[in-house]
Amino acid sequence: MKSLFFYGTLRHVPLLSIVLGRPADLIEMRAASLADHAVHWADGQAFPMIVEGGDGAEGVVVSGLSDEDVARLNFYEGGFDYALKPVTVDTSVGAIATEVYFPEPGSWPQGELWSLEAWSERWGEMSCFAAREVMGYFGEKTAGEVADLFPMIRARATAKVNAKARNLAHSPSGFGAQDARVHRVKRPYVKYFALDEYDLTFRRYDGGQSEMVNRAVFLATDAMIVLPYDPVRDRVLLVEQFRPGPLARGDERPWQLEPIAGRVDAGETPEKTAHREAQEEAGIELRELHDVAHCYASPGCSTEYYDIYIGIADLPDGIDGVSGLESEAEDIRSYLFGFEDLMEMVDTMQAVNAPLVLAALWLARHRDRLRNAA
């Protein structure tokens, strides 16, 4: 058995419990501090780092850790380029020789002093969801392989937080998640996206329970979609890019005309994503956002959830062109369309992107109001 000193996110007991794989009341811990050190944010990141120098790093010593516990902790921390180093910490029962996870030198630039309370409020729930997925790969993948998956793990975790925070869905039956029972979950595929297979039963409208059914669910993330509209010029901006979905379906036209769209990353609101993606995909500024819909794309088989907006923007001649991030292999062409041309595409079924059709129909209903306010 050994002990470890935790100064950062693993002081958050729900997260530590997930990583160790046992209830919090079975974890032995006491308050401790490491002299001549300090805990700072890793600049621009959602986690802290410990550095030499400072007024002392506050934390906890966790005792009674088995080889299995340490292996789980090494797996979790290894994805962040942290490694164990021996230290001596001060506790209420005297000095204790232990170990602590230090970042690899030069891994992250140093930010401001870190606060457990601030981190817990902003990142705690998402980190717990992410940790459940990470630790689900323990014994199956290396820490390095999980590190490659981590941006999408965090995005999927963010979607789970969003699902709890904002859900206005109307359900006349009153049935809820408690009326479905999951018996087994298997993940046959994970890379950028993931696929889960569920064995489950659910409540029937006659009061009974369904037979056991197997359902495959495509695990995507929350996606932001925004249609830029200039109410003065009465025109919209659409982007065109290659899409593998239509190609896989056998569509002869896999280059799709769409609104601006992007994944809602960890730490972002959909509104922040809208402004970021408008810059990345079209080089434009959005002045304000109007809610169109917040809805599932295909709830029968996918977790993907859409936050759809109309974005008020200045769209003069010549603002269209080619853009996109090279780091994401994006090659995106933007086009300007007058409102009547947009609605002609909708009416003649030339608009084959569902969020585009939905946003266009919302715009048709609210166009006069937006133009009068311009």
Short mmCIF file of C-alpha atoms in Angstrom, two decimals:
data_model
loop_
_atom_site.label_atom_id
_atom_site.label_comp_id
_atom_site.label_asym_id
_atom_site.label_seq_id
_atom_site.Cartn_x
_atom_site.Cartn_y
_atom_site.Cartn_z
CA MET A 1 0.00 0.00 0.00
CA LYS A 2 1.19 3.54 -0.72
CA SER A 3 0.01 7.13 -0.46
CA LEU A 4 -0.19 9.98 -2.96
CA PHE A 5 -0.58 13.75 -2.57
CA PHE A 6 -3.24 15.41 -4.73
CA TYR A 7 -3.23 19.17 -5.22
CA GLY A 8 -5.53 19.60 -8.20
CA THR A 9 -8.62 18.13 -9.81
CA LEU A 10 -8.37 14.82 -7.95
CA ARG A 11 -9.09 16.73 -4.72
CA HIS A 12 -12.63 16.77 -6.17
CA VAL A 13 -13.91 13.68 -4.37
CA PRO A 14 -16.52 12.63 -6.99
CA LEU A 15 -13.78 12.64 -9.65
CA LEU A 16 -11.33 10.73 -7.46
CA SER A 17 -14.03 8.16 -6.72
CA ILE A 18 -14.58 7.59 -10.46
CA VAL A 19 -10.87 7.23 -11.17
CA LEU A 20 -10.30 4.80 -8.29
CA GLY A 21 -13.49 2.92 -9.06
CA ARG A 22 -14.84 2.84 -5.51
CA PRO A 23 -17.22 4.87 -3.31
CA ALA A 24 -15.92 8.05 -1.69
CA ASP A 25 -16.47 6.71 1.84
CA LEU A 26 -13.92 3.98 1.16
CA ILE A 27 -11.15 6.45 0.31
CA GLU A 28 -8.70 7.34 3.12
CA MET A 29 -7.60 10.97 2.93
CA ARG A 30 -6.41 13.85 5.08
CA ALA A 31 -5.55 17.50 4.42
CA ALA A 32 -1.90 18.20 3.57
CA SER A 33 0.34 20.89 2.13
CA LEU A 34 3.57 20.88 0.14
CA ALA A 35 5.91 23.71 1.16
CA ASP A 36 7.70 25.91 -1.38
CA HIS A 37 5.31 25.00 -4.18
CA ALA A 38 2.22 26.54 -5.74
CA VAL A 39 -0.67 25.37 -7.90
CA HIS A 40 -1.45 27.34 -11.07
CA TRP A 41 -3.81 26.89 -13.98
CA ALA A 42 -2.14 25.39 -17.01
CA ASP A 43 -2.61 28.47 -19.19
CA GLY A 44 -5.62 28.16 -21.47
CA GLN A 45 -6.48 24.69 -20.12
CA ALA A 46 -9.12 23.25 -17.80
CA PHE A 47 -6.69 21.75 -15.28
CA PRO A 48 -3.92 22.85 -12.92
CA MET A 49 -0.20 22.26 -12.65
CA ILE A 50 2.14 22.33 -9.66
CA VAL A 51 5.32 24.39 -9.78
CA GLU A 52 8.28 24.88 -7.48
CA GLY A 53 8.31 28.11 -5.48
CA GLY A 54 5.40 29.77 -3.73
CA ASP A 55 3.65 29.84 -0.38
CA GLY A 56 2.67 26.19 -0.35
CA ALA A 57 0.41 23.90 -2.32
CA GLU A 58 -2.71 22.82 -0.45
CA GLY A 59 -4.14 19.39 -1.06
CA VAL A 60 -4.89 15.96 0.38
CA VAL A 61 -2.91 12.79 1.03
CA VAL A 62 -4.75 9.65 0.01
CA SER A 63 -3.50 6.55 1.82
CA GLY A 64 -3.98 2.83 1.46
CA LEU A 65 -3.62 2.82 -2.32
CA SER A 66 -3.18 -0.63 -3.86
CA ASP A 67 -1.18 -1.46 -6.96
CA GLU A 68 -4.47 -1.52 -8.86
CA ASP A 69 -5.33 1.98 -7.54
CA VAL A 70 -1.98 3.35 -8.64
CA ALA A 71 -2.33 1.73 -12.04
CA ARG A 72 -5.72 3.41 -12.49
CA LEU A 73 -4.31 6.76 -11.38
CA ASN A 74 -1.29 6.42 -13.69
CA PHE A 75 -3.63 5.61 -16.57
CA TYR A 76 -5.77 8.68 -15.87
CA GLU A 77 -2.91 11.10 -15.26
CA GLY A 78 -0.67 9.62 -17.96
CA GLY A 79 -2.86 11.08 -20.66
CA PHE A 80 -1.99 14.56 -19.39
CA ASP A 81 1.82 14.01 -19.45
CA TYR A 82 2.05 13.86 -15.64
CA ALA A 83 4.47 11.55 -13.79
CA LEU A 84 5.04 10.71 -10.11
CA LYS A 85 7.78 12.37 -8.06
CA PRO A 86 8.65 11.77 -4.34
CA VAL A 87 7.87 14.63 -1.93
CA THR A 88 7.35 15.23 1.79
CA VAL A 89 4.13 16.96 2.83
CA ASP A 90 2.94 18.48 6.10
CA THR A 91 -0.22 17.14 7.76
CA SER A 92 -1.92 17.42 11.14
CA VAL A 93 -0.08 14.28 12.26
CA GLY A 94 3.33 15.47 11.05
CA ALA A 95 5.42 15.15 7.92
CA ILE A 96 4.60 12.31 5.51
CA ALA A 97 6.79 11.00 2.71
CA THR A 98 4.63 10.46 -0.35
CA GLU A 99 4.51 11.10 -4.10
CA VAL A 100 2.82 13.65 -6.35
CA TYR A 101 2.07 13.94 -10.07
CA PHE A 102 4.23 16.59 -11.72
CA PRO A 103 3.80 17.73 -15.34
CA GLU A 104 6.60 17.06 -17.77
CA PRO A 105 8.81 20.20 -17.89
CA GLY A 106 7.61 22.61 -20.55
CA SER A 107 4.34 20.75 -21.18
CA TRP A 108 2.14 23.74 -20.38
CA PRO A 109 2.67 27.48 -19.92
CA GLN A 110 1.89 28.65 -16.40
CA GLY A 111 -1.32 30.58 -15.79
CA GLU A 112 -2.83 32.26 -12.73
CA LEU A 113 -3.11 30.68 -9.28
CA TRP A 114 -5.58 27.81 -9.37
CA SER A 115 -8.82 27.58 -7.38
CA LEU A 116 -10.50 24.24 -6.66
CA GLU A 117 -13.82 26.03 -6.11
CA ALA A 118 -13.65 27.87 -9.43
CA TRP A 119 -12.63 24.70 -11.26
CA SER A 120 -15.41 22.65 -9.64
CA GLU A 121 -18.07 25.18 -10.58
CA ARG A 122 -17.04 25.41 -14.22
CA TRP A 123 -15.45 22.05 -15.00
CA GLY A 124 -16.32 19.59 -12.23
CA GLU A 125 -19.43 17.99 -13.70
CA MET A 126 -17.98 17.76 -17.21
CA SER A 127 -14.74 16.26 -15.86
CA CYS A 128 -16.67 13.55 -14.02
CA PHE A 129 -18.55 12.58 -17.17
CA ALA A 130 -15.27 12.57 -19.11
CA ALA A 131 -13.53 10.49 -16.42
CA ARG A 132 -16.22 7.82 -16.63
CA GLU A 133 -15.48 7.39 -20.32
CA VAL A 134 -11.71 7.55 -19.82
CA MET A 135 -11.73 4.92 -17.09
CA GLY A 136 -13.97 2.74 -19.21
CA TYR A 137 -10.92 2.24 -21.45
CA PHE A 138 -8.70 1.12 -18.55
CA GLY A 139 -7.16 -2.21 -19.46
CA GLU A 140 -8.22 -1.82 -23.10
CA LYS A 141 -6.29 1.21 -24.37
CA THR A 142 -3.04 2.95 -23.48
CA ALA A 143 -2.98 6.37 -21.84
CA GLY A 144 -1.56 7.74 -25.08
CA GLU A 145 -4.44 6.34 -27.11
CA VAL A 146 -6.93 7.89 -24.71
CA ALA A 147 -5.10 11.22 -24.93
CA ASP A 148 -5.74 11.22 -28.69
CA LEU A 149 -9.45 10.66 -28.01
CA PHE A 150 -9.66 13.25 -25.26
CA PRO A 151 -10.98 16.29 -27.20
CA MET A 152 -14.01 14.27 -28.31
CA ILE A 153 -14.36 12.66 -24.87
CA ARG A 154 -14.61 16.15 -23.39
CA ALA A 155 -17.06 17.25 -26.08
CA ARG A 156 -19.28 14.22 -25.40
CA ALA A 157 -19.06 14.98 -21.67
CA THR A 158 -20.05 18.59 -22.36
CA ALA A 159 -23.10 17.34 -24.25
CA LYS A 160 -24.13 15.33 -21.17
CA VAL A 161 -23.83 18.44 -19.00
CA ASN A 162 -25.89 20.42 -21.52
CA ALA A 163 -28.55 17.70 -21.60
CA LYS A 164 -29.09 18.17 -17.87
CA ALA A 165 -28.85 21.96 -17.85
CA ARG A 166 -31.26 22.89 -20.66
CA ASN A 167 -34.11 20.58 -21.59
CA LEU A 168 -37.41 22.20 -22.53
CA ALA A 169 -38.85 19.11 -24.23
CA HIS A 170 -42.59 18.56 -23.75
CA SER A 171 -43.56 14.97 -22.92
CA PRO A 172 -47.33 14.49 -22.51
CA SER A 173 -46.84 11.00 -21.04
CA GLY A 174 -44.62 12.27 -18.26
CA PHE A 175 -42.25 9.34 -18.83
CA GLY A 176 -38.59 10.01 -18.05
CA ALA A 177 -35.18 8.41 -17.98
CA GLN A 178 -36.19 6.51 -14.85
CA ASP A 179 -38.69 4.59 -16.99
CA ALA A 180 -35.95 2.98 -19.08
CA ARG A 181 -33.64 0.35 -17.65
CA VAL A 182 -30.23 -0.25 -19.21
CA HIS A 183 -29.06 -3.83 -18.65
CA ARG A 184 -25.81 -3.73 -20.61
CA VAL A 185 -23.77 -1.29 -22.69
CA LYS A 186 -21.06 -2.36 -25.13
CA ARG A 187 -18.85 -0.02 -27.16
CA PRO A 188 -17.73 -1.82 -30.34
CA TYR A 189 -16.22 1.29 -31.94
CA VAL A 190 -14.56 4.51 -30.82
CA LYS A 191 -12.29 6.92 -32.64
CA TYR A 192 -13.39 10.44 -33.52
CA PHE A 193 -16.98 9.36 -32.93
CA ALA A 194 -18.17 6.33 -30.97
CA LEU A 195 -20.89 3.71 -31.21
CA ASP A 196 -22.60 2.05 -28.24
CA GLU A 197 -24.92 -0.95 -28.19
CA TYR A 198 -27.57 -0.98 -25.47
CA ASP A 199 -29.54 -3.92 -24.12
CA LEU A 200 -32.50 -2.24 -22.46
CA THR A 201 -36.15 -2.38 -21.47
CA PHE A 202 -38.56 0.54 -21.22
CA ARG A 203 -41.97 1.34 -19.80
CA ARG A 204 -44.91 0.75 -22.11
CA TYR A 205 -48.02 2.91 -22.35
CA ASP A 206 -50.12 0.00 -21.08
CA GLY A 207 -48.15 0.09 -17.80
CA GLY A 208 -46.00 -2.94 -18.48
CA GLN A 209 -42.34 -3.31 -19.49
CA SER A 210 -41.07 -3.93 -22.97
CA GLU A 211 -39.15 -7.03 -23.92
CA MET A 212 -35.36 -6.73 -23.94
CA VAL A 213 -34.28 -4.85 -27.04
CA ASN A 214 -30.86 -4.11 -28.52
CA ARG A 215 -30.31 -0.60 -29.83
CA ALA A 216 -27.20 0.92 -31.41
CA VAL A 217 -26.57 4.60 -30.66
CA PHE A 218 -24.17 6.82 -32.57
CA LEU A 219 -22.35 9.01 -30.02
CA ALA A 220 -21.82 12.44 -31.50
CA THR A 221 -21.63 15.80 -29.72
CA ASP A 222 -23.75 18.91 -29.50
CA ALA A 223 -23.52 20.93 -32.70
CA MET A 224 -24.08 24.64 -33.24
CA ILE A 225 -25.63 25.79 -36.52
CA VAL A 226 -26.05 29.44 -37.50
CA LEU A 227 -27.49 31.03 -40.64
CA PRO A 228 -25.98 34.52 -41.09
CA TYR A 229 -28.61 37.04 -42.23
CA ASP A 230 -28.22 40.67 -43.26
CA PRO A 231 -31.65 42.30 -42.71
CA VAL A 232 -30.65 45.49 -44.53
CA ARG A 233 -29.55 43.74 -47.74
CA ASP A 234 -32.06 40.92 -47.15
CA ARG A 235 -29.53 38.19 -47.89
CA VAL A 236 -27.95 35.19 -46.22
CA LEU A 237 -24.53 33.57 -46.33
CA LEU A 238 -24.24 29.83 -46.93
CA VAL A 239 -21.17 27.64 -47.01
CA GLU A 240 -20.40 24.66 -49.22
CA GLN A 241 -18.04 21.82 -48.35
CA PHE A 242 -17.47 18.11 -48.94
CA ARG A 243 -19.51 15.83 -46.70
CA PRO A 244 -18.76 12.07 -46.44
CA GLY A 245 -22.32 11.17 -45.33
CA PRO A 246 -23.94 11.84 -48.72
CA LEU A 247 -21.01 10.14 -50.46
CA ALA A 248 -21.48 7.00 -48.35
CA ARG A 249 -25.21 7.04 -49.20
CA GLY A 250 -24.37 7.02 -52.90
CA ASP A 251 -25.26 10.68 -53.50
CA GLU A 252 -23.74 12.12 -56.68
CA ARG A 253 -23.53 15.55 -55.01
CA PRO A 254 -21.60 15.17 -51.72
CA TRP A 255 -20.64 18.87 -51.67
CA GLN A 256 -23.38 20.31 -49.49
CA LEU A 257 -24.75 23.84 -49.16
CA GLU A 258 -25.27 24.56 -45.47
CA PRO A 259 -25.39 27.19 -42.73
CA ILE A 260 -22.21 27.67 -40.70
CA ALA A 261 -21.83 24.82 -38.21
CA GLY A 262 -19.42 23.36 -35.69
CA ARG A 263 -18.98 21.17 -32.65
CA VAL A 264 -19.67 22.71 -29.23
CA ASP A 265 -16.31 22.17 -27.53
CA ALA A 266 -15.73 21.71 -23.81
CA GLY A 267 -15.97 25.01 -21.97
CA GLU A 268 -17.97 26.66 -24.76
CA THR A 269 -21.58 27.73 -24.88
CA PRO A 270 -23.33 27.20 -28.22
CA GLU A 271 -23.43 30.98 -28.58
CA LYS A 272 -19.64 31.20 -28.20
CA THR A 273 -19.28 28.41 -30.74
CA ALA A 274 -21.44 30.38 -33.20
CA HIS A 275 -19.16 33.41 -33.05
CA ARG A 276 -16.01 31.26 -33.30
CA GLU A 277 -17.24 29.23 -36.26
CA ALA A 278 -18.48 32.31 -38.12
CA GLN A 279 -14.93 33.63 -38.00
CA GLU A 280 -13.31 30.31 -38.92
CA GLU A 281 -15.65 29.26 -41.72
CA ALA A 282 -16.53 32.61 -43.30
CA GLY A 283 -14.45 35.37 -41.69
CA ILE A 284 -17.53 37.28 -40.55
CA GLU A 285 -18.70 38.86 -37.29
CA LEU A 286 -22.15 38.11 -35.89
CA ARG A 287 -23.81 41.05 -34.12
CA GLU A 288 -26.56 39.10 -32.39
CA LEU A 289 -28.10 35.65 -32.32
CA HIS A 290 -31.75 34.61 -32.51
CA ASP A 291 -32.81 31.16 -31.32
CA VAL A 292 -34.34 29.03 -34.07
CA ALA A 293 -34.45 25.60 -32.41
CA HIS A 294 -32.70 23.36 -29.89
CA CYS A 295 -33.38 19.81 -30.97
CA TYR A 296 -32.10 16.30 -31.68
CA ALA A 297 -30.99 15.53 -35.21
CA SER A 298 -32.10 11.88 -35.23
CA PRO A 299 -33.07 10.68 -31.74
CA GLY A 300 -33.84 7.14 -32.88
CA CYS A 301 -30.16 6.37 -33.35
CA SER A 302 -27.94 9.34 -32.43
CA THR A 303 -27.06 11.60 -29.50
CA GLU A 304 -26.34 14.53 -31.85
CA TYR A 305 -28.12 17.67 -30.68
CA TYR A 306 -28.51 20.91 -32.63
CA ASP A 307 -28.43 24.48 -31.32
CA ILE A 308 -29.69 26.45 -34.33
CA TYR A 309 -29.57 30.24 -34.69
CA ILE A 310 -30.06 33.09 -37.10
CA GLY A 311 -27.02 35.36 -36.78
CA ILE A 312 -27.42 39.02 -37.69
CA ALA A 313 -24.41 40.15 -39.73
CA ASP A 314 -23.19 42.68 -42.25
CA LEU A 315 -22.95 40.83 -45.60
CA PRO A 316 -21.71 43.22 -48.30
CA ASP A 317 -20.70 42.18 -51.82
CA GLY A 318 -17.32 40.48 -51.89
CA ILE A 319 -17.46 39.04 -48.38
CA ASP A 320 -17.87 35.51 -49.73
CA GLY A 321 -14.84 33.35 -50.56
CA VAL A 322 -12.82 30.30 -49.51
CA SER A 323 -11.82 29.71 -45.88
CA GLY A 324 -11.58 27.06 -43.15
CA LEU A 325 -8.92 25.71 -40.82
CA GLU A 326 -6.06 23.82 -42.46
CA SER A 327 -5.48 22.00 -39.15
CA GLU A 328 -8.92 20.40 -39.60
CA ALA A 329 -8.56 19.81 -43.36
CA GLU A 330 -11.37 22.30 -44.00
CA ASP A 331 -11.94 23.64 -47.51
CA ILE A 332 -15.05 25.80 -47.29
CA ARG A 333 -16.55 28.11 -49.90
CA SER A 334 -19.09 30.75 -48.87
CA TYR A 335 -21.85 32.20 -51.08
CA LEU A 336 -24.37 35.04 -50.77
CA PHE A 337 -28.04 34.41 -51.55
CA GLY A 338 -30.94 36.81 -51.52
CA PHE A 339 -33.84 35.81 -49.28
CA GLU A 340 -36.12 34.99 -52.23
CA ASP A 341 -33.41 32.81 -53.77
CA LEU A 342 -33.03 30.98 -50.48
CA MET A 343 -36.76 30.29 -50.28
CA GLU A 344 -36.80 29.17 -53.91
CA MET A 345 -34.20 26.53 -53.02
CA VAL A 346 -36.36 25.40 -50.11
CA ASP A 347 -39.56 25.28 -52.18
CA THR A 348 -37.93 23.36 -55.05
CA MET A 349 -36.23 20.85 -52.71
CA GLN A 350 -32.75 22.02 -53.71
CA ALA A 351 -31.94 22.71 -50.05
CA VAL A 352 -31.17 19.21 -48.75
CA ASN A 353 -29.65 20.14 -45.38
CA ALA A 354 -32.28 19.86 -42.63
CA PRO A 355 -30.98 22.66 -40.36
CA LEU A 356 -30.80 24.97 -43.40
CA VAL A 357 -34.45 24.29 -44.24
CA LEU A 358 -35.48 24.76 -40.62
CA ALA A 359 -33.57 28.04 -40.28
CA ALA A 360 -34.92 29.31 -43.61
CA LEU A 361 -38.51 28.62 -42.59
CA TRP A 362 -37.94 30.34 -39.22
CA LEU A 363 -36.46 33.30 -41.08
CA ALA A 364 -39.49 33.47 -43.37
CA ARG A 365 -41.72 33.72 -40.33
CA HIS A 366 -39.64 36.35 -38.50
CA ARG A 367 -38.08 38.24 -41.42
CA ASP A 368 -40.30 41.32 -41.25
CA ARG A 369 -39.57 41.77 -37.53
CA LEU A 370 -35.82 41.49 -38.09
CA ARG A 371 -35.89 43.94 -40.99
CA ASN A 372 -37.98 46.47 -39.06
CA ALA A 373 -35.49 46.31 -36.18
CA ALA A 374 -32.46 46.83 -38.45
#
